[in-house]
Amino acid sequence: MAQSILDKMPGASTGTVEITDPLNYWGGQRVKPRREKNAEPVFEPATGRVLCQLFPCGSEEVDEAMQSAQTAYLKWRKMAGMERARVMLEAARIIRERRENIARLEVINNGKSVTEALVDIDVAWQSIEYYAGLARTLSGQHVQLPGGAFAYTIREPLGVCVGIGAFNYPFQIAVTKSAPALACGNAMVFKPSPMTPVTAVILAEIYKEAGVPDGLFCVVQGGAETGTLLCHHPMAAKVSFTGSVPTGKKIMEMSAKGVKQVTLELGGKSPLIIFKDCELENAVKGALMANFLTQGQVCCNGTRVFVQKEIMPQFLEEVVKRTKAIAVGDPLLDGTRMGALISKPQLDKALQYVSQAKAEGGKVLCGGDPFVPSDPKLKGGYFMSPCVLDNCRDDMTCVKEEIFGPVMSVMPFDTEEEVIRRANNTTYGLASGVFTRDISRAHRVAENLEAGTCYINNYNISPVEMPFGGYKNSGFGRENGQVTIEYYSQLKTVVVEMGNVESLF
């Protein structure tokens, strides 16, 4: 079935695709809903039309998926790292071969531009390749002890891991969580966002085609209730969640009852600091990348833009000019640079933040309104013109709260000490950025910013080799990079005595 829907993508256009295949997957196949009730409509963001119906999984279905994953895990964990790597490399090859079709399907379900989606799919296959390489290298340590005794360590998988994804990077997040899990010998049951349920099941079919045991990567659909069932399930060894801070806290609380390991990649309100000695052209580009990717729906976006007073007029002039030039419209067209927000409530929320900013004294320099494309089929889409806000203060709602929309708040600053204090004055700590030609200052600022990532003279690049995760309320644990192996495995120590036991008794 993966091929059937993907084969339709080259000729597909916005507003023409309908999804009728089941969206659950375990036991090596798509699984029809047990009860076709409590259906939730899934919308195509660019048109506002219903793309498909989602039927949330209940306790029996979740249990079936977990059982299927457990069975596959017992086979997969016994395979050598080299054997697992071969299968994963085949999965990466299939994704690379079908990248255009997967990207187009992602766009239809998610609303982002196809230009961005293609990058997301490339990151996905690169991630699988990267962890396939690490699967071959997993090893322990030998420790020599007195008297000829010795110890050694074994890095072992956890078991069945639960992945819970977000709507902004549906396919990529499914890979980001499953690739290191599978490399370590685990199985995964993945629940996509109920707003973007379509492409995770494509990944499941690709894994099967590549040769994983049936059930190694399962997909269950649903919202909070289904997520609760997964977190409480006795077979779940770990939960990895990407999403909001309130939901992350609930997942942590539920997982704690079963003493399950947890990785949380939560929200952010990240600072981007632009000093007067920066390369202004690059700083403007960085600010745009920090705010307008995926219609501003990116957790690590640098939405608090601090600009040194001396260059504030030049910066604002250039950033507004370039923001006005962003092509908003049909996300499947190559020339589009900003598509539709994920839903009508998310659009309304972003627009309300702009209205509140104006009421609190902010000045809209451009955008901040609903955008209606000229194409009639897009009239019902969730489009918004990208917005730049001036006259912002640290105590304004738009500066303190995560908007998750295309809204950039710009604020002046005088000194390095002042801006670091203001940048850190937040409960979040996911990312940060600094633009300066002064290499000493760059590293000094990076050292003092309270965030899991600090970009110097760039923003929002995410190579798979680079660990990603937050400080403070932005979560804990890491995704991407070699360190993530530690979050999907556990260490066993074996102590070997070669002589006689020396007993106190």
Coordinates of C-alpha atoms in Angstrom, one line a residue:
M1 CA 0.0 0.0 0.0
A2 CA 3.0 2.3 0.6
Q3 CA 3.6 2.2 -3.1
S4 CA 0.0 2.8 -4.1
I5 CA -0.4 6.1 -2.3
L6 CA 3.1 7.2 -3.1
D7 CA 2.7 6.4 -6.8
K8 CA -0.1 8.9 -6.9
M9 CA 2.1 11.7 -5.6
P10 CA 3.9 12.8 -8.8
G11 CA 0.7 13.9 -10.4
A12 CA -1.0 15.0 -7.2
S13 CA -1.9 18.6 -6.6
T14 CA -3.2 20.5 -3.6
G15 CA -6.9 19.7 -2.9
T16 CA -7.0 16.4 -4.9
V17 CA -5.7 13.7 -2.6
E18 CA -7.9 11.5 -0.5
I19 CA -6.6 9.0 2.1
T20 CA -8.8 5.9 2.6
D21 CA -6.3 3.2 3.7
P22 CA -6.1 2.3 7.4
L23 CA -3.5 4.4 9.3
N24 CA -2.6 1.9 12.0
Y25 CA 0.2 -0.6 11.5
W26 CA 1.4 -3.6 13.4
G27 CA 2.2 -7.2 12.7
G28 CA 3.8 -6.2 9.4
Q29 CA 0.6 -4.7 7.9
R30 CA -1.9 -1.9 8.0
V31 CA -4.7 -2.6 10.5
K32 CA -8.3 -1.5 10.2
P33 CA -9.9 0.2 13.2
R34 CA -11.6 -2.2 15.5
R35 CA -14.4 0.2 16.0
E36 CA -15.2 2.9 13.5
K37 CA -16.5 5.4 16.0
N38 CA -15.2 8.6 17.6
A39 CA -13.8 9.5 14.2
E40 CA -11.8 12.7 14.1
P41 CA -11.4 14.6 10.8
V42 CA -7.9 15.2 9.5
F43 CA -7.6 18.4 7.5
E44 CA -5.5 19.4 4.6
P45 CA -4.0 22.7 5.9
A46 CA -3.7 24.4 2.5
T47 CA -7.4 23.9 1.6
G48 CA -9.2 23.3 4.9
R49 CA -10.9 20.3 3.4
V50 CA -11.1 16.9 5.1
L51 CA -8.2 14.7 4.0
C52 CA -9.2 11.5 5.9
Q53 CA -10.8 10.3 9.1
L54 CA -8.7 9.2 12.1
F55 CA -10.0 6.5 14.4
P56 CA -8.2 6.6 17.8
C57 CA -6.8 3.3 19.1
G58 CA -8.3 1.9 22.3
S59 CA -6.7 -0.3 24.9
E60 CA -7.1 -3.6 22.9
E61 CA -5.5 -2.1 19.9
V62 CA -2.6 -0.5 21.8
D63 CA -2.1 -3.9 23.5
E64 CA -2.0 -5.7 20.1
A65 CA 0.6 -3.2 18.9
M66 CA 2.7 -3.6 22.0
Q67 CA 2.6 -7.4 21.8
S68 CA 3.6 -7.3 18.2
A69 CA 6.5 -5.0 18.9
Q70 CA 7.6 -7.2 21.8
T71 CA 7.7 -10.3 19.6
A72 CA 9.7 -8.5 17.0
Y73 CA 12.1 -7.1 19.6
L74 CA 13.0 -10.6 20.8
K75 CA 14.2 -11.4 17.3
W76 CA 15.8 -8.0 16.5
R77 CA 17.8 -7.8 19.7
K78 CA 19.6 -11.1 18.9
M79 CA 20.9 -9.8 15.6
A80 CA 24.4 -8.5 15.4
G81 CA 24.9 -4.7 15.0
M82 CA 26.2 -5.4 11.4
E83 CA 23.0 -7.3 10.6
R84 CA 20.8 -4.5 11.9
A85 CA 22.9 -1.9 10.0
R86 CA 22.3 -3.7 6.7
V87 CA 18.5 -3.5 7.1
M88 CA 18.6 0.1 8.2
L89 CA 20.8 1.1 5.3
E90 CA 18.2 -0.5 2.9
A91 CA 15.5 1.5 4.6
A92 CA 17.6 4.7 4.1
R93 CA 18.0 3.7 0.4
I94 CA 14.3 3.3 -0.1
I95 CA 13.5 6.6 1.5
R96 CA 16.1 8.4 -0.6
E97 CA 14.7 6.8 -3.8
R98 CA 11.2 7.9 -2.9
R99 CA 12.0 11.3 -1.3
E100 CA 10.0 13.4 -3.7
N101 CA 6.8 11.4 -3.3
I102 CA 7.1 11.1 0.5
A103 CA 7.8 14.9 0.6
R104 CA 4.7 15.7 -1.4
L105 CA 2.5 13.5 0.8
E106 CA 4.0 15.2 3.9
V107 CA 3.1 18.6 2.4
I108 CA -0.5 17.6 1.8
N109 CA -0.9 16.5 5.4
N110 CA 1.3 19.1 7.1
G111 CA 1.0 22.3 5.0
K112 CA 4.7 23.3 4.8
S113 CA 6.4 24.1 1.5
V114 CA 7.6 21.2 -0.6
T115 CA 11.1 22.8 -0.6
E116 CA 11.2 22.4 3.2
A117 CA 9.7 19.0 3.1
L118 CA 12.3 17.7 0.8
V119 CA 15.0 18.8 3.3
D120 CA 13.1 17.0 6.0
I121 CA 13.0 13.7 4.1
D122 CA 16.7 14.0 3.3
V123 CA 17.4 14.5 7.0
A124 CA 15.4 11.4 7.7
W125 CA 17.4 9.0 5.5
Q126 CA 20.6 10.6 6.6
S127 CA 19.6 9.9 10.2
I128 CA 18.9 6.2 9.5
E129 CA 22.3 6.0 7.7
Y130 CA 24.1 7.6 10.6
Y131 CA 22.6 5.3 13.2
A132 CA 23.2 2.3 11.0
G133 CA 26.8 3.2 11.2
L134 CA 26.7 3.4 15.0
A135 CA 24.9 0.1 15.2
R136 CA 28.1 -1.6 14.1
T137 CA 30.2 0.0 16.7
L138 CA 28.1 -0.6 19.9
S139 CA 30.5 -2.2 22.4
G140 CA 31.4 -2.5 26.0
Q141 CA 34.5 -2.0 28.2
H142 CA 36.9 -4.4 29.7
V143 CA 38.2 -3.6 33.2
Q144 CA 41.1 -5.5 34.8
L145 CA 40.7 -6.1 38.5
P146 CA 43.2 -7.3 41.2
G147 CA 44.2 -10.9 41.4
G148 CA 43.4 -11.7 37.8
A149 CA 39.7 -10.9 38.1
F150 CA 38.1 -8.7 35.5
A151 CA 34.8 -7.1 34.6
Y152 CA 33.2 -6.1 31.4
T153 CA 30.2 -4.1 30.3
I154 CA 27.5 -4.9 27.7
R155 CA 25.4 -2.2 26.1
E156 CA 21.9 -3.8 25.8
P157 CA 18.6 -2.5 24.4
L158 CA 15.8 -1.3 26.6
G159 CA 12.9 -3.3 24.9
V160 CA 9.8 -1.7 23.4
C161 CA 10.1 2.1 23.2
V162 CA 7.2 4.4 22.8
G163 CA 7.6 7.4 20.4
I164 CA 5.0 10.2 20.5
G165 CA 5.4 12.7 17.6
A166 CA 4.5 16.3 16.8
F167 CA 2.7 17.8 13.8
N168 CA 5.5 20.0 12.5
Y169 CA 7.9 17.3 11.3
P170 CA 5.8 14.2 11.1
F171 CA 8.0 11.9 9.0
Q172 CA 11.3 13.2 10.3
I173 CA 10.4 12.9 14.0
A174 CA 9.2 9.3 13.4
V175 CA 12.7 8.6 12.0
T176 CA 14.6 10.7 14.6
K177 CA 13.0 8.5 17.4
S178 CA 13.1 5.2 15.7
A179 CA 16.5 5.2 14.1
P180 CA 18.6 5.2 17.3
A181 CA 16.1 2.9 19.0
L182 CA 16.4 0.3 16.2
A183 CA 20.2 0.7 16.0
C184 CA 20.4 -0.3 19.7
G185 CA 18.2 -3.3 19.2
N186 CA 14.9 -2.0 20.4
A187 CA 11.4 -2.0 18.9
M188 CA 9.2 1.0 18.7
V189 CA 5.5 1.8 18.9
F190 CA 5.0 5.2 17.5
K191 CA 2.0 7.6 17.8
P192 CA 1.9 10.5 15.4
S193 CA 0.1 13.7 16.1
P194 CA -3.6 13.2 15.3
M195 CA -3.3 16.2 13.0
T196 CA -0.6 14.5 10.8
P197 CA -1.2 10.7 10.9
V198 CA -0.4 9.9 7.3
T199 CA 3.3 9.5 6.7
A200 CA 4.4 7.5 9.8
V201 CA 2.6 4.5 8.4
I202 CA 4.6 5.0 5.2
L203 CA 7.8 4.7 7.3
A204 CA 6.5 1.5 8.9
E205 CA 6.0 -0.1 5.4
I206 CA 9.4 1.0 4.3
Y207 CA 11.0 -0.6 7.4
K208 CA 9.2 -3.8 6.6
E209 CA 10.3 -3.7 3.0
A210 CA 13.8 -3.2 4.1
G211 CA 13.7 -6.4 6.2
V212 CA 12.9 -5.7 9.8
P213 CA 10.9 -8.3 11.7
D214 CA 7.1 -7.8 11.5
G215 CA 6.1 -5.5 14.3
L216 CA 9.4 -3.9 15.0
F217 CA 8.0 -0.4 14.1
C218 CA 4.3 -0.1 14.8
V219 CA 2.0 2.9 14.4
V220 CA -1.0 3.6 16.5
Q221 CA -3.3 6.5 15.9
G222 CA -5.0 8.7 18.4
G223 CA -4.8 11.7 20.8
A224 CA -4.3 12.1 24.5
E225 CA -6.3 8.9 25.5
T226 CA -4.2 6.7 23.2
G227 CA -1.0 8.4 24.5
T228 CA -2.0 7.7 28.1
L229 CA -2.5 4.0 27.2
L230 CA 1.0 3.8 25.7
C231 CA 2.6 5.6 28.7
H232 CA 0.9 3.2 31.2
H233 CA 1.5 0.0 29.2
P234 CA 3.6 -2.4 31.2
M235 CA 5.6 -3.4 28.1
A236 CA 6.8 0.1 27.4
A237 CA 10.4 0.5 28.6
K238 CA 10.8 4.1 27.5
V239 CA 8.8 7.1 26.2
S240 CA 10.2 9.7 23.9
F241 CA 7.9 12.7 23.4
T242 CA 8.1 15.8 21.2
G243 CA 5.4 18.4 22.0
S244 CA 4.2 21.0 24.5
V245 CA 5.5 21.6 28.0
P246 CA 2.1 20.8 29.7
T247 CA 1.8 17.5 27.8
G248 CA 5.4 16.7 28.5
K249 CA 4.8 17.1 32.3
K250 CA 1.9 14.7 32.1
I251 CA 3.9 12.1 30.2
M252 CA 6.7 12.4 32.7
E253 CA 4.2 11.9 35.6
M254 CA 2.5 8.9 33.9
S255 CA 5.9 7.3 33.0
A256 CA 7.2 7.7 36.5
K257 CA 4.5 5.4 37.9
G258 CA 6.2 2.6 35.9
V259 CA 9.7 3.9 36.4
K260 CA 10.1 4.2 32.6
Q261 CA 12.9 6.2 31.0
V262 CA 11.7 9.4 29.4
T263 CA 13.1 11.8 26.7
L264 CA 11.2 15.1 26.5
E265 CA 11.8 17.5 23.6
L266 CA 9.4 20.4 24.5
G267 CA 8.7 24.0 23.7
G268 CA 10.9 27.0 23.5
K269 CA 11.1 30.8 23.3
S270 CA 14.6 31.1 22.1
P271 CA 16.8 34.3 22.0
L272 CA 18.7 35.4 18.9
I273 CA 21.3 38.0 19.8
I274 CA 22.6 40.3 17.0
F275 CA 25.6 42.5 17.9
K276 CA 26.5 45.7 16.0
D277 CA 29.7 44.1 14.7
C278 CA 27.8 41.3 12.9
E279 CA 27.8 40.6 9.2
L280 CA 24.3 42.2 8.8
E281 CA 23.4 40.3 5.7
N282 CA 23.9 37.0 7.5
A283 CA 22.2 38.2 10.6
V284 CA 19.1 39.1 8.6
K285 CA 19.1 35.7 6.9
G286 CA 19.6 34.0 10.3
A287 CA 16.6 35.9 11.8
L288 CA 14.4 34.8 8.9
M289 CA 15.5 31.2 9.3
A290 CA 15.0 31.5 13.0
N291 CA 11.4 32.6 12.7
F292 CA 9.7 31.5 9.5
L293 CA 10.6 27.9 8.8
T294 CA 7.4 25.7 8.8
Q295 CA 5.3 28.8 9.1
G296 CA 7.0 29.5 12.5
Q297 CA 5.9 26.2 13.9
V298 CA 9.3 25.1 15.2
C299 CA 10.0 24.6 18.8
C300 CA 13.6 25.9 18.7
N301 CA 12.8 29.1 16.7
G302 CA 14.6 32.2 17.8
T303 CA 11.5 34.3 18.2
R304 CA 13.0 36.8 20.7
V305 CA 15.3 38.8 18.4
F306 CA 17.6 41.1 20.4
V307 CA 19.4 43.7 18.2
Q308 CA 22.1 46.1 19.4
K309 CA 20.7 49.6 19.2
E310 CA 23.3 51.0 16.9
I311 CA 22.1 48.8 14.0
M312 CA 18.4 48.5 14.8
P313 CA 17.2 50.8 12.0
Q314 CA 19.2 49.0 9.3
F315 CA 18.3 45.6 10.6
L316 CA 14.5 46.4 10.7
E317 CA 14.6 47.9 7.2
E318 CA 16.2 44.8 5.7
V319 CA 14.3 42.1 7.7
V320 CA 11.0 43.8 6.9
K321 CA 11.8 44.0 3.2
R322 CA 12.7 40.4 3.0
T323 CA 9.8 39.2 5.1
K324 CA 7.4 41.0 2.8
A325 CA 9.0 39.2 -0.1
I326 CA 8.3 35.7 1.3
A327 CA 6.1 33.8 -1.2
V328 CA 3.1 32.5 0.7
G329 CA 0.7 30.1 -1.1
D330 CA 0.3 26.6 -2.5
P331 CA 2.8 24.5 -0.6
L332 CA 3.2 22.0 -3.5
L333 CA 4.6 24.7 -5.8
D334 CA 8.4 25.0 -6.0
G335 CA 8.3 28.8 -5.8
T336 CA 6.4 28.8 -2.5
R337 CA 8.4 29.6 0.6
M338 CA 5.7 29.6 3.2
G339 CA 2.7 27.3 3.3
A340 CA -0.3 27.0 5.6
L341 CA -0.4 26.6 9.4
I342 CA -1.5 23.2 10.7
S343 CA -5.1 24.1 11.7
K344 CA -7.7 26.8 12.0
P345 CA -7.3 27.0 15.8
Q346 CA -3.5 27.4 15.4
L347 CA -4.0 30.2 12.9
D348 CA -6.5 31.9 15.1
K349 CA -4.1 31.6 18.1
A350 CA -1.2 33.2 16.1
L351 CA -3.4 36.0 14.9
Q352 CA -4.6 36.6 18.5
Y353 CA -1.0 37.0 19.7
V354 CA -0.5 39.7 17.1
S355 CA -3.6 41.5 18.2
Q356 CA -2.6 41.3 21.8
A357 CA 0.9 42.6 21.0
K358 CA -0.7 45.7 19.4
A359 CA -2.9 46.2 22.5
E360 CA 0.2 46.0 24.7
G361 CA 2.1 48.6 22.7
G362 CA 3.8 46.6 19.9
K363 CA 4.0 47.9 16.4
V364 CA 3.4 45.6 13.4
L365 CA 5.9 46.5 10.7
C366 CA 4.5 43.9 8.3
G367 CA 2.2 40.9 8.1
G368 CA 0.2 39.5 11.0
D369 CA -3.0 39.1 9.0
P370 CA -4.9 36.2 7.5
F371 CA -3.5 35.6 4.0
V372 CA -5.9 34.6 1.2
P373 CA -4.1 33.2 -1.9
S374 CA -5.5 34.0 -5.3
D375 CA -6.1 30.3 -6.2
P376 CA -9.8 29.6 -5.4
K377 CA -9.0 26.1 -4.1
L378 CA -6.9 27.6 -1.3
K379 CA -9.5 30.0 0.0
G380 CA -10.2 27.8 3.0
G381 CA -6.6 27.2 3.9
Y382 CA -4.9 28.3 7.1
F383 CA -2.5 30.9 5.7
M384 CA -1.0 33.9 7.5
S385 CA 1.3 36.7 6.3
P386 CA 4.6 36.5 8.2
C387 CA 4.9 39.2 10.8
V388 CA 7.6 41.4 12.3
L389 CA 6.8 43.2 15.6
D390 CA 8.7 46.3 16.8
N391 CA 8.4 48.2 20.1
C392 CA 8.5 45.0 22.0
R393 CA 9.3 44.7 25.7
D394 CA 10.4 41.7 27.7
D395 CA 7.1 41.7 29.7
M396 CA 4.8 41.5 26.6
T397 CA 2.8 38.3 26.1
C398 CA 4.2 37.8 22.6
V399 CA 7.8 37.9 24.0
K400 CA 7.1 35.5 27.0
E401 CA 4.9 32.9 25.4
E402 CA 5.5 30.4 22.6
I403 CA 3.3 31.5 19.7
F404 CA 4.1 28.7 17.2
G405 CA 3.3 30.9 14.2
P406 CA 5.2 33.2 11.9
V407 CA 5.7 36.1 14.3
M408 CA 9.1 37.7 15.0
S409 CA 9.5 40.0 18.1
V410 CA 12.4 42.4 17.8
M411 CA 13.9 44.2 20.8
P412 CA 16.9 46.6 21.2
F413 CA 19.7 46.1 23.7
D414 CA 22.8 48.1 24.8
T415 CA 25.4 45.8 26.4
E416 CA 26.4 42.2 26.3
E417 CA 25.8 41.7 30.0
E418 CA 22.3 43.1 29.7
V419 CA 21.3 41.0 26.8
I420 CA 22.5 37.8 28.3
R421 CA 20.5 38.5 31.5
R422 CA 17.4 39.2 29.4
A423 CA 17.9 36.2 27.1
N424 CA 18.1 33.9 30.1
N425 CA 15.0 35.4 31.8
T426 CA 12.7 32.6 30.6
T427 CA 11.5 29.2 31.8
Y428 CA 12.5 27.7 28.4
G429 CA 16.0 26.7 27.3
L430 CA 15.8 24.9 24.0
A431 CA 18.0 27.0 21.7
S432 CA 19.8 30.3 21.3
G433 CA 21.9 32.2 18.8
V434 CA 24.4 34.9 18.4
F435 CA 25.7 36.9 15.5
T436 CA 29.0 38.7 15.9
R437 CA 32.4 38.9 14.2
D438 CA 34.2 38.9 17.6
I439 CA 35.1 35.2 18.2
S440 CA 35.8 35.7 21.9
R441 CA 32.5 37.3 22.4
A442 CA 30.7 34.5 20.5
H443 CA 32.1 31.8 22.7
R444 CA 31.6 33.9 25.8
V445 CA 28.0 34.4 25.0
A446 CA 27.4 30.8 24.1
E447 CA 28.9 29.8 27.4
N448 CA 26.5 32.0 29.4
L449 CA 23.3 31.3 27.5
E450 CA 21.1 28.8 29.3
A451 CA 20.0 26.6 26.4
G452 CA 20.7 23.2 25.0
T453 CA 21.9 24.5 21.7
C454 CA 23.7 27.8 20.8
Y455 CA 24.1 28.7 17.1
I456 CA 27.0 31.1 16.3
N457 CA 26.5 33.1 13.1
N458 CA 23.8 30.8 11.8
Y459 CA 20.4 29.4 13.0
N460 CA 18.2 26.4 12.7
I461 CA 20.6 24.0 11.1
S462 CA 20.2 20.5 12.3
P463 CA 22.7 17.9 11.1
V464 CA 22.0 14.5 12.4
E465 CA 25.5 14.3 14.0
M466 CA 24.6 17.1 16.3
P467 CA 22.8 16.4 19.7
F468 CA 19.6 18.3 20.2
G469 CA 17.7 18.9 23.4
G470 CA 16.7 21.4 26.0
Y471 CA 17.5 22.9 29.4
K472 CA 14.9 23.9 32.0
N473 CA 11.2 23.5 30.9
S474 CA 12.3 22.7 27.4
G475 CA 12.9 19.1 28.4
F476 CA 15.8 16.7 28.9
G477 CA 17.5 13.9 27.1
R478 CA 18.9 14.3 23.6
E479 CA 18.0 13.4 20.0
N480 CA 20.5 13.1 17.2
G481 CA 24.2 12.6 17.6
Q482 CA 26.2 9.7 19.1
V483 CA 25.0 10.5 22.7
T484 CA 21.4 9.4 21.9
I485 CA 22.6 5.8 21.9
E486 CA 22.9 6.2 25.7
Y487 CA 19.2 7.1 25.8
Y488 CA 18.1 4.0 24.0
S489 CA 20.3 1.4 25.7
Q490 CA 21.3 0.3 29.2
L491 CA 24.6 -0.9 30.6
K492 CA 25.1 -4.3 32.2
T493 CA 28.3 -4.9 34.2
V494 CA 29.6 -8.5 34.5
V495 CA 32.2 -9.2 37.2
V496 CA 34.4 -12.3 36.8
E497 CA 36.4 -13.8 39.7
M498 CA 39.2 -16.1 38.6
G499 CA 40.4 -17.1 42.0
N500 CA 38.8 -18.0 45.3
V501 CA 36.1 -16.0 47.1
E502 CA 37.4 -13.9 50.1
S503 CA 34.5 -14.0 52.5
L504 CA 34.0 -12.1 55.8
F505 CA 31.8 -14.9 57.0

